[in-house]
Structures are given as structure tokens and as C-alpha cells.
Coordinates of C-alpha atoms and ligand atoms in Angstrom, one line a residue:
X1 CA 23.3 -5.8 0.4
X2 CA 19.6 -5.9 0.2
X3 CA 17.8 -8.9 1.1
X4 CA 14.4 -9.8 0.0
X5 CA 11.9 -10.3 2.5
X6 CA 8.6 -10.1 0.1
X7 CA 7.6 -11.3 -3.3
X8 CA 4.7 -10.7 -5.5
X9 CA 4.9 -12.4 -9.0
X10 CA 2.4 -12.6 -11.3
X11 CA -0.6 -11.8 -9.3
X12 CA -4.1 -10.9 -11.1
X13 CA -7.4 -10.8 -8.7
X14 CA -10.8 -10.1 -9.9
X15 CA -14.0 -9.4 -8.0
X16 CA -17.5 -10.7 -8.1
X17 CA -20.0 -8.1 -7.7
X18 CA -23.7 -8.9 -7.9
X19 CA -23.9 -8.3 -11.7
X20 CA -20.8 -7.9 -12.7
X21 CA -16.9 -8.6 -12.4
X22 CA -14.1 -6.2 -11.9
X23 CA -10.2 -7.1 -12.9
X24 CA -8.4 -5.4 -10.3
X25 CA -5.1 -6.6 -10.5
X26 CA -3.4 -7.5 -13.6
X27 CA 0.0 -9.6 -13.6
X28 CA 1.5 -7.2 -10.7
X29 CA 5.1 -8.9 -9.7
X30 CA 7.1 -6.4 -7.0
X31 CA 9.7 -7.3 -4.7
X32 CA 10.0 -5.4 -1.0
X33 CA 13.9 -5.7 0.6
X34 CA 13.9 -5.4 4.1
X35 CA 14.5 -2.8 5.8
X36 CA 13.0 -0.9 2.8
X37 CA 10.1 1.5 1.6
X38 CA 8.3 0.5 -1.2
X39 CA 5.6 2.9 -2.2
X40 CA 3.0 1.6 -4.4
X41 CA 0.8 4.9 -6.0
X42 CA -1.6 5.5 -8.5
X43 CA -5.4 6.9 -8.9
X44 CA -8.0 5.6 -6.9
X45 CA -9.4 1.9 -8.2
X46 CA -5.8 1.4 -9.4
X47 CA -5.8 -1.8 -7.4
X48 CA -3.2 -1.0 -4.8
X49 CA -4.9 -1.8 -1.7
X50 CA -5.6 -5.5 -3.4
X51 CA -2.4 -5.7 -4.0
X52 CA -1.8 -4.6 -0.1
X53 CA -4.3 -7.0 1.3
X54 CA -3.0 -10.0 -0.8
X55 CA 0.7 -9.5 1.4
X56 CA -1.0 -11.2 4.0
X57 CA -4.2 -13.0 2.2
X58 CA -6.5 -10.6 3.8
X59 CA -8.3 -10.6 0.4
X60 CA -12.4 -10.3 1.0
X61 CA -14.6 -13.8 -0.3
X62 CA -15.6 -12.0 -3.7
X63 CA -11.5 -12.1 -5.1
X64 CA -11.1 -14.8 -7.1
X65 CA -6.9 -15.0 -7.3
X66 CA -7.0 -16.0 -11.5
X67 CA -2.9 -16.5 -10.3
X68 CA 0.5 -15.6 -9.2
X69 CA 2.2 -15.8 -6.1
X70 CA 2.6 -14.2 -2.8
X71 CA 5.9 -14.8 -0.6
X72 CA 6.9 -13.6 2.9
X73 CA 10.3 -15.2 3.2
X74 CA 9.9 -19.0 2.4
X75 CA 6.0 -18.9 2.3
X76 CA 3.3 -18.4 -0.4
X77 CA 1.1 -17.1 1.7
X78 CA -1.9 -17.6 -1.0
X79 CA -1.3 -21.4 -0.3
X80 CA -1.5 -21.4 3.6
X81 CA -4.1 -22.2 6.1
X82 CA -5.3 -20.4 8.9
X83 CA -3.2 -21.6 11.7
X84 CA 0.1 -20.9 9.3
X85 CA -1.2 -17.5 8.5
X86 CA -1.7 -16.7 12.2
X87 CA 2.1 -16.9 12.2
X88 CA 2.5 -14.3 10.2
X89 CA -0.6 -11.9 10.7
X90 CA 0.3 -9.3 13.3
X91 CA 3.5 -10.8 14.6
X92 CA 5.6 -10.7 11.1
X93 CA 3.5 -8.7 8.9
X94 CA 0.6 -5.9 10.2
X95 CA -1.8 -3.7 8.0
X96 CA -2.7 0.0 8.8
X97 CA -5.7 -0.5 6.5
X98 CA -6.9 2.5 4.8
X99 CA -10.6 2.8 6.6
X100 CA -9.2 3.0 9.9
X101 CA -12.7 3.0 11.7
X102 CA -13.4 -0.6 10.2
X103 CA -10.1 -1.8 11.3
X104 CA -11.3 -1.5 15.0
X105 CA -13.4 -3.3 17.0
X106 CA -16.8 -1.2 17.8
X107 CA -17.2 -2.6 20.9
X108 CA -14.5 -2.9 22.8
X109 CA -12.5 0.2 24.4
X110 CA -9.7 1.4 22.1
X111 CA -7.0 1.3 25.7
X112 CA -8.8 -2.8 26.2
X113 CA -8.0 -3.7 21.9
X114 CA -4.3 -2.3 22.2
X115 CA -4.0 -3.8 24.7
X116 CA -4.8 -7.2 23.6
X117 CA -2.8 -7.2 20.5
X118 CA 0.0 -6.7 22.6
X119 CA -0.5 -9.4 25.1
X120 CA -1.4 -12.0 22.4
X121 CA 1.4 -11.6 20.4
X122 CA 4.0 -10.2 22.6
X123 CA 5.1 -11.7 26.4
X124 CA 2.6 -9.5 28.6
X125 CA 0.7 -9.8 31.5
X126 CA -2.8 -8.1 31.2
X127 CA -1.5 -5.2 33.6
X128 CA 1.7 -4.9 31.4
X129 CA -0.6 -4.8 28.2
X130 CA -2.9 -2.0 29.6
X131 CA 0.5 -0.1 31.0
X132 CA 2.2 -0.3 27.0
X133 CA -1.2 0.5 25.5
X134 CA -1.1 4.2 27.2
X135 CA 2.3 4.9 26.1
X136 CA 1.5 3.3 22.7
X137 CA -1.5 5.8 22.7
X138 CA 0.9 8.5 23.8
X139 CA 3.6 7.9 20.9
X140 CA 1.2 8.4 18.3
X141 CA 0.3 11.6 19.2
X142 CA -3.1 11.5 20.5
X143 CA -4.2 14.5 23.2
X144 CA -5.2 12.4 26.7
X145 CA -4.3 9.1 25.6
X146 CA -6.2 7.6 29.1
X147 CA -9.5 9.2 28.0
X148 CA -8.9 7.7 24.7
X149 CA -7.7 4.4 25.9
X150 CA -11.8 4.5 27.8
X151 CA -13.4 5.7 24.3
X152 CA -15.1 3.3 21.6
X153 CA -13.9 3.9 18.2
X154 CA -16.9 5.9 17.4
X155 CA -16.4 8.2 19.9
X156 CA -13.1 9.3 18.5
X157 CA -12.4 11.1 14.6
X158 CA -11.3 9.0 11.8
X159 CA -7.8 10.5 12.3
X160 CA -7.4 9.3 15.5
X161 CA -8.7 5.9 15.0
X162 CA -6.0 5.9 11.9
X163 CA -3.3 7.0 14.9
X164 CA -4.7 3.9 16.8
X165 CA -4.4 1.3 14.2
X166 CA -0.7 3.4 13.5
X167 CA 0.0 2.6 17.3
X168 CA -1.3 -1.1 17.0
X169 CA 0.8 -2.0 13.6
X170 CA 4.2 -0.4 14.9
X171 CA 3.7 -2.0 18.6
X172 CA 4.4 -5.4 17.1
X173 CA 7.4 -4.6 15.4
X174 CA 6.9 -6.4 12.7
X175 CA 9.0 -7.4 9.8
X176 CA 6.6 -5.7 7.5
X177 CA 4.1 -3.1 7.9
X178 CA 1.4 -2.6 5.1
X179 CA 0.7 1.3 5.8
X180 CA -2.6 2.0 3.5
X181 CA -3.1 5.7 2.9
X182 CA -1.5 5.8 6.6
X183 CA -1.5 9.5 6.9
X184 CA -4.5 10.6 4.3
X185 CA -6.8 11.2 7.1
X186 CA -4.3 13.7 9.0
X187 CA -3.1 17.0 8.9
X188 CA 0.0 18.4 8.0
X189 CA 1.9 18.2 11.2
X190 CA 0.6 14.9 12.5
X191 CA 1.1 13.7 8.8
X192 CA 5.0 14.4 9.7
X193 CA 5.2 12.6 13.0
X194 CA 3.8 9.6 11.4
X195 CA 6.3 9.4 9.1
X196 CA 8.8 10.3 11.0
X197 CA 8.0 7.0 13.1
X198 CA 7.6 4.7 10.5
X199 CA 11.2 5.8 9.1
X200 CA 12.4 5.1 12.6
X201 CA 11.2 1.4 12.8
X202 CA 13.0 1.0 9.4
X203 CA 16.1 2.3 10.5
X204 CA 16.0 1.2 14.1
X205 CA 14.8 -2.3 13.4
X206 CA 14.7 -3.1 9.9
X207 CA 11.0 -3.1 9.2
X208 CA 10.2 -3.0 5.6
X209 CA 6.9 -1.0 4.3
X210 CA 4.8 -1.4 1.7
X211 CA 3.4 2.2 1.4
X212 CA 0.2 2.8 -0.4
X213 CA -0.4 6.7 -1.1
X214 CA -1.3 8.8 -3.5
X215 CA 0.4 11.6 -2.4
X216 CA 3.7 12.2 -4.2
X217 CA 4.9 14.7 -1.4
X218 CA 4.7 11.4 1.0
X219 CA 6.3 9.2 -1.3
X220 CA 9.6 11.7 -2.2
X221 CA 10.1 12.1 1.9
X222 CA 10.1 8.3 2.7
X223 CA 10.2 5.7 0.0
X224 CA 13.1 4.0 -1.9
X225 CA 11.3 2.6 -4.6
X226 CA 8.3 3.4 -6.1
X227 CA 5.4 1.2 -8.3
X228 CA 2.9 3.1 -10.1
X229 CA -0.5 1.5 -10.9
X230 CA -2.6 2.0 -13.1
X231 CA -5.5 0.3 -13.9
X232 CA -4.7 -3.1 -12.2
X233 CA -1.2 -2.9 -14.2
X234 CA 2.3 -1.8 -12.7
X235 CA 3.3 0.7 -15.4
X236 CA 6.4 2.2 -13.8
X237 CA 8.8 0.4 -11.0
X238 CA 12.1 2.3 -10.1
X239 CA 14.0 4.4 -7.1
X240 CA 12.1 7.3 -6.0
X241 CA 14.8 10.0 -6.5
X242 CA 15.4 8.2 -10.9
X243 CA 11.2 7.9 -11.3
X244 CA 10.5 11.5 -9.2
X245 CA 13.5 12.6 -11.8
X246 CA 12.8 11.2 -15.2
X247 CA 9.8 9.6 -15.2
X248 CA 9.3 7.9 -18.7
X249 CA 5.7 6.1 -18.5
X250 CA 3.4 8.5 -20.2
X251 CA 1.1 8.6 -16.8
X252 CA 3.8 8.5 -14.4
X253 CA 5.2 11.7 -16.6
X254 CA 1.9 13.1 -16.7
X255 CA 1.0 12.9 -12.8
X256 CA 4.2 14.3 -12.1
X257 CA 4.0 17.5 -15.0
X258 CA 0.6 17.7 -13.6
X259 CA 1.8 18.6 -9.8
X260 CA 2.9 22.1 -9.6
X261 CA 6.3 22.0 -7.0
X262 CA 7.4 18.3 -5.9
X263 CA 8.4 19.5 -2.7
X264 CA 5.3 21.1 -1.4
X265 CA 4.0 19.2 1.6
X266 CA 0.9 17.3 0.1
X267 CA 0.8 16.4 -3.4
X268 CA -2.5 14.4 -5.0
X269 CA -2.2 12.6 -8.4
X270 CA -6.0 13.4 -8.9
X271 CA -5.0 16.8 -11.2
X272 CA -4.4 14.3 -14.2
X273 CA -7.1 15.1 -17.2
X274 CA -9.8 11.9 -17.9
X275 CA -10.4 9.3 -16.0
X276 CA -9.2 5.7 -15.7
X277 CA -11.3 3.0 -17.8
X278 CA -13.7 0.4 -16.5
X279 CA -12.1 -2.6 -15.3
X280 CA -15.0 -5.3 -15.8
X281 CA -13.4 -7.1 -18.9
X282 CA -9.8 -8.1 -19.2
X283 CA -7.8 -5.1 -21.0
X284 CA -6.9 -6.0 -25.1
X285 CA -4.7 -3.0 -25.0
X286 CA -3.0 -0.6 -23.2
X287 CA -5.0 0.5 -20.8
X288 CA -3.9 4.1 -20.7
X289 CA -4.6 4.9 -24.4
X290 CA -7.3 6.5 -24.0
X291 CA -5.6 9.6 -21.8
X292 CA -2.2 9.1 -23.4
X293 CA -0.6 11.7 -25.7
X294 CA 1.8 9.7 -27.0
X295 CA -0.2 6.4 -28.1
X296 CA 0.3 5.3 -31.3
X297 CA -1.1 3.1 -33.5
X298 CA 1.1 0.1 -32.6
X299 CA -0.2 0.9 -28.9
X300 CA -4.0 -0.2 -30.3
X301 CA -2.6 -3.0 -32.6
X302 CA -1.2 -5.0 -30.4
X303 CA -2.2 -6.7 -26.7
X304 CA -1.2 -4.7 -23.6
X305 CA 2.5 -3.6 -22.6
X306 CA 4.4 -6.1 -20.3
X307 CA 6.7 -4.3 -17.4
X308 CA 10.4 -4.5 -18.6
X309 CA 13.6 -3.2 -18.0
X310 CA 14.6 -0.1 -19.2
X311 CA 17.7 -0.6 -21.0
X312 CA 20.8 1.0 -19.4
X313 CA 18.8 1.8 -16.3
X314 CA 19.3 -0.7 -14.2
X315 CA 16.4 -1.5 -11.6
X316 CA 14.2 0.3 -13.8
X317 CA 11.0 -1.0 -15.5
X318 CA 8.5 0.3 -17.8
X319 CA 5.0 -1.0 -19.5
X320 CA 5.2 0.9 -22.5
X321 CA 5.7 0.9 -26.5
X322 CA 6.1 4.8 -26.2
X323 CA 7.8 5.8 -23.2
X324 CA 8.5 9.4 -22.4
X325 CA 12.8 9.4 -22.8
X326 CA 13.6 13.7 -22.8
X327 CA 11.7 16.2 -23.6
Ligands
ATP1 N1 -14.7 -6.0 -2.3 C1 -14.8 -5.6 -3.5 N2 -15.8 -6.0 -4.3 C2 -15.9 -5.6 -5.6 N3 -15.0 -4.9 -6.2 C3 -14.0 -4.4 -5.5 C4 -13.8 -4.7 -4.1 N4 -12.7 -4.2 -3.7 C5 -12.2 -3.5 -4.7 N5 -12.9 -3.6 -5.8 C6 -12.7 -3.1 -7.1 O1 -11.3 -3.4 -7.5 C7 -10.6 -2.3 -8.1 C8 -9.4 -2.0 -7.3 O2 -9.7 -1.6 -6.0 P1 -8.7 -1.2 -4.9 O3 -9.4 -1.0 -3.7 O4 -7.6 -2.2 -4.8 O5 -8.1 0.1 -5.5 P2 -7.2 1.3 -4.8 O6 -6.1 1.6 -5.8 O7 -6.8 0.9 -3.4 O8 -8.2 2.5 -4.8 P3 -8.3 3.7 -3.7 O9 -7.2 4.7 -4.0 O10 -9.7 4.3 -4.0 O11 -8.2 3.1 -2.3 C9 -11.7 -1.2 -8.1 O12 -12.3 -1.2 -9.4 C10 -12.7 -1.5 -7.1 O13 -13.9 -1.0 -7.4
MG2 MG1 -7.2 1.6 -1.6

């Protein structure tokens, strides 16, 4: 039985900029089961790291939330104050955040800031702390974790700060991790160690993950479901193996056509023709008309496609007055 350990319903965000607004997240509602991988993908400016962020109301000044609701367990965490979200920030739910360079401190020793983390949310002495921060260095892969543990973030590559922040989200053992382009920054092999670790904290100790990628390759090894964005929308919510098999959402069906073997190790969705619109005014339509092949006239007649089920199909969802069934 799967049991529900995060909720998004509803949610739209849009930014301020200096000038100018940007809708960044439309009416998004997805559920993550514990002990589960969820992998949210689409092109970048889809909106899935404001999605990610909002998990644990890490959203910058300039979002404006225009509504919806975010739940970890009981909580709305949109509704909580500081001292409530400290409950959950790092010792329920942690972010691998996709720059991982900004995600450190600069001046503070990379062995000293694992450290830290571990001793403020875990029960360690400072000695204990700086003992579990070599091995957490060590797990992660990186060459001479004790010359790293001395370095400053700027003194090591952005893949190595990414296996830093890696180390510092697992550590905690959270109930969720928010894993933001976790392996985009690394290469092949170390790209499969990472995964391989985060699989084990979800089979060893239950730790859901929202995965953000936009590499199909990553999503077919580890996720169970999979939401794909587009343009602030959810357009296509399923399993992995039904959406990887018969994808029915015109862009989910073109990303996929678009990739040449589904099994090859890395897989971007940037091979898709066009590009996706400007978000600075709320969409009247479907957003995707523009690059679709099968948009119809109905498609620009009426206001934009809500997510529902696809009949017969059960955990299967669509946006679409066209959809892709067999062709
Ligand atoms: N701090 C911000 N201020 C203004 N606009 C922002 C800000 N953060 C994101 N946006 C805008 O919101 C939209 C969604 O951005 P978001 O970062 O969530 O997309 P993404 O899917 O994570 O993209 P990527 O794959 O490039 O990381 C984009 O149009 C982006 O320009
Ligand atoms: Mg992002």
C-alpha cells in the first residue's frame, strides 16, 4: 500500500522581475508516496525547480504564490512560520538544489559545513561531526575526501560541490529529498553511483524523491512516476514504464520520438523542434499549440487543457483535447 507523504494541489507562482512578470507555475497538483520516485521533467523554464523549491517554501521574495497548497504529511507548508519550517527543512525534507556552488557556504571549509549539518540536526559531538563528514565525503565519491573536507567551495569543480551537497542531503536521511538536476553536472560513471545511492535510501529507508531532470535516461533507471512540464502546466502524470511506453500528450510523444534509443545512458529533451512560449501573461490556450502537430481548431477555441484522467488507464493523466492514442 502506498502512502502519501507529499501533496501539491493547485499551486500557480508567478515572479516579479524589474519590468515584467513571469507565470511560472500554472495549477500544478502532484502527489509523492513514500518511499517513492517521482520525476518531474520538461524543457528548461518549464517551472520545475519552482515547483521543487515550493516542497519546502524555499521560494525566493519575487514569487508571488497566486494559490494552491503545499503539504508534507499534516502541514501546508505555504502557511507555516519559520520556527515550524525549521522542523522540517533539513531533518524531514532536504534540497540538492540544481546550482550546487550557491548551495554552499563560500566561506566556510566544505569538511567544517558537513559537518555542521550533521551535528545540528543529528545527535553529534563536534568531533563525531568532523569524523561522519570524512566518510560522508568518502561515500560520495570524491578522490581525498580530507583535502576536500580543508577546501572552500571555490576551490573544488561544480561536480564535486554537487557531490557535497549529494553527501549533505542523504546524511540526514530524510523523509524526502528534493534532488534538482542531481547528476547533470557529472559524468557517466559518477552519474551511476549517485543514483545508485539515492535508490538505496529509498529502499533501505523509505525516503521519497522528487527528482527533477531532464534526462530521460535518468528518469527510466530510477523513477516510478513521472510529471512532464511544460510551460508552468503538468501535461502528462503516469508510471514511468506506461508514459516511457505510450506516451499520449503530443510533447511528451514528441520528446520521446525525438530521442534516438531510450536506453542509451544520457538522454536530453532539448532535440524537440521550436521553442517554448513566453510565460509573462497567463496562457488563453494551450500552451503547446504553437509546436504541436496535432492542434486543432477546438485547441485555439477554447481556454487551456485541464490534467485528467485517461479513461481506462488508471493513474494516468493527460492535458490535452488531442492526445496522441496509437500511431
Ligand atoms: N527568481 C526568479 N525571478 C524571476 N523569474 C524567475 C525566477 N526563477 C525562475 N523564474 C522564471 O520562472 C520560470 C520557471 O523557472 P524554473 O527555474 O522553475 O524552471 P526550470 O524548469 O527549473 O528550468 P531549468 O531546466 O532551466 O532549471 C522561467 O520562466 C524563469 O525564467
Ligand atoms: Mg531548474
Amino acid at each position: 500500500m502506498s502512502q502519501l507523504l507529499a501533496s501539491i494541489r493547485n499551486l500557480s507562482v508567478r515572479y516579479r522581475t524589474r519590468d515584467d512578470v513571469s507565470y511560472a507555475v500554472d495549477q500544478v497538483s502532484l502527489d509523492i508516496q513514500r518511499g517513492s520516485v517521482y520525476a518531474l521533467v520538461g524543457e528548461s523554464g518549464s517551472g520545475k525547480t519552482t515547483v521543487g523549491m515550493s516542497l519546502m517554501n524555499l521560494l525566493p521574495d519575487e514569487a508571488d504564490i497566486l494559490g494552491g497548497e503545499v503539504w508534507f504529511g499534516d502541514k501546508d507548508v505555504l502557511t507555516l512560520n519559520d520556527n515550524e519550517l525549521r522542523e522540517i527543512r533539513g531533518r524531514r525534507a532536504t534540497m540538492i538544489f540544481q546550482d550546487p556552488v550557491a548551495g554552499l557556504n563560500p566561506v566556510i571549509e566544505i569538511g567544517d559545513q558537513v559537518a555542521e549539518v550533521l551535528t545540528t540536526h543529528l545527535d553529534m559531538d563536534k568531533r563525531a561531526g568532523k569524523i561522519a563528514a570524512i566518510e560522508i565525503l568518502t561515500q560520495v565519491g570524491l578522490p581525498d575526501p580530507q583535502r576536500v573536507a580543508k577546501s572552500y567551495p571555490f576551490q573544488l569543480s561544480g561536480g564535486m560541490c554537487q557531490r557535497v551537497m549529494i553527501g549533505i542531503a542523504t546524511a540526514l536521511r530524510p523523509e524526502l529529498i528534493i534532488a534538482d538536476e542531481p547528476t547533470a553536472s557529472l559524468d557517466v560513471t559518477v552519474q551511476a553511483q549517485i543514483l545508485h545511492q539515492l535508490d538505496t535510501l529509498r529502499r533501505e529507508q523509505g525516503t521519497a524523491i522528487l527528482l527533477i531532470t531532464h534526462d530521460f535516461g535518468v528518469v527510466s533507471q530510477i523513477a516510478d512516476e513521472v510529471g512532464v512540464m511544460y510551460a508552468g502546466h503538468l501535461v502528462e502524470t503516469g508510471s514511468v514504464r506506461e508514459v516511457l511506453a505510450s506516451p499520449v500528450h503530443p510533447y511528451t510523444h514528441g520528446l520521446l520520438a525525438a530521442l534516438p534509443r531510450l536506453d542509451a545512458a544520457r538522454q536530453d529533451l532539448y532535440a524537440l523542434p521550436g521553442n517554448p512560449p513566453d510565460m509573462n501573461e497567463p496562457s488563453r490556450h494551450c500552451a503547446f499549440i504553437p509546436r504541436c502537430r496535432k492542434a486543432m481548431q477546438q485547441c485555439r477555441d477554447v481556454g487551456p487543457p485541464q490534467l485528467t484522467s485517461i479513461p481506462g488507464q488508471s493513474g494516468r493523466s493527460v492535458a490535452c483535447y488531442n492526445p496522441v492514442w496509437q500511431e
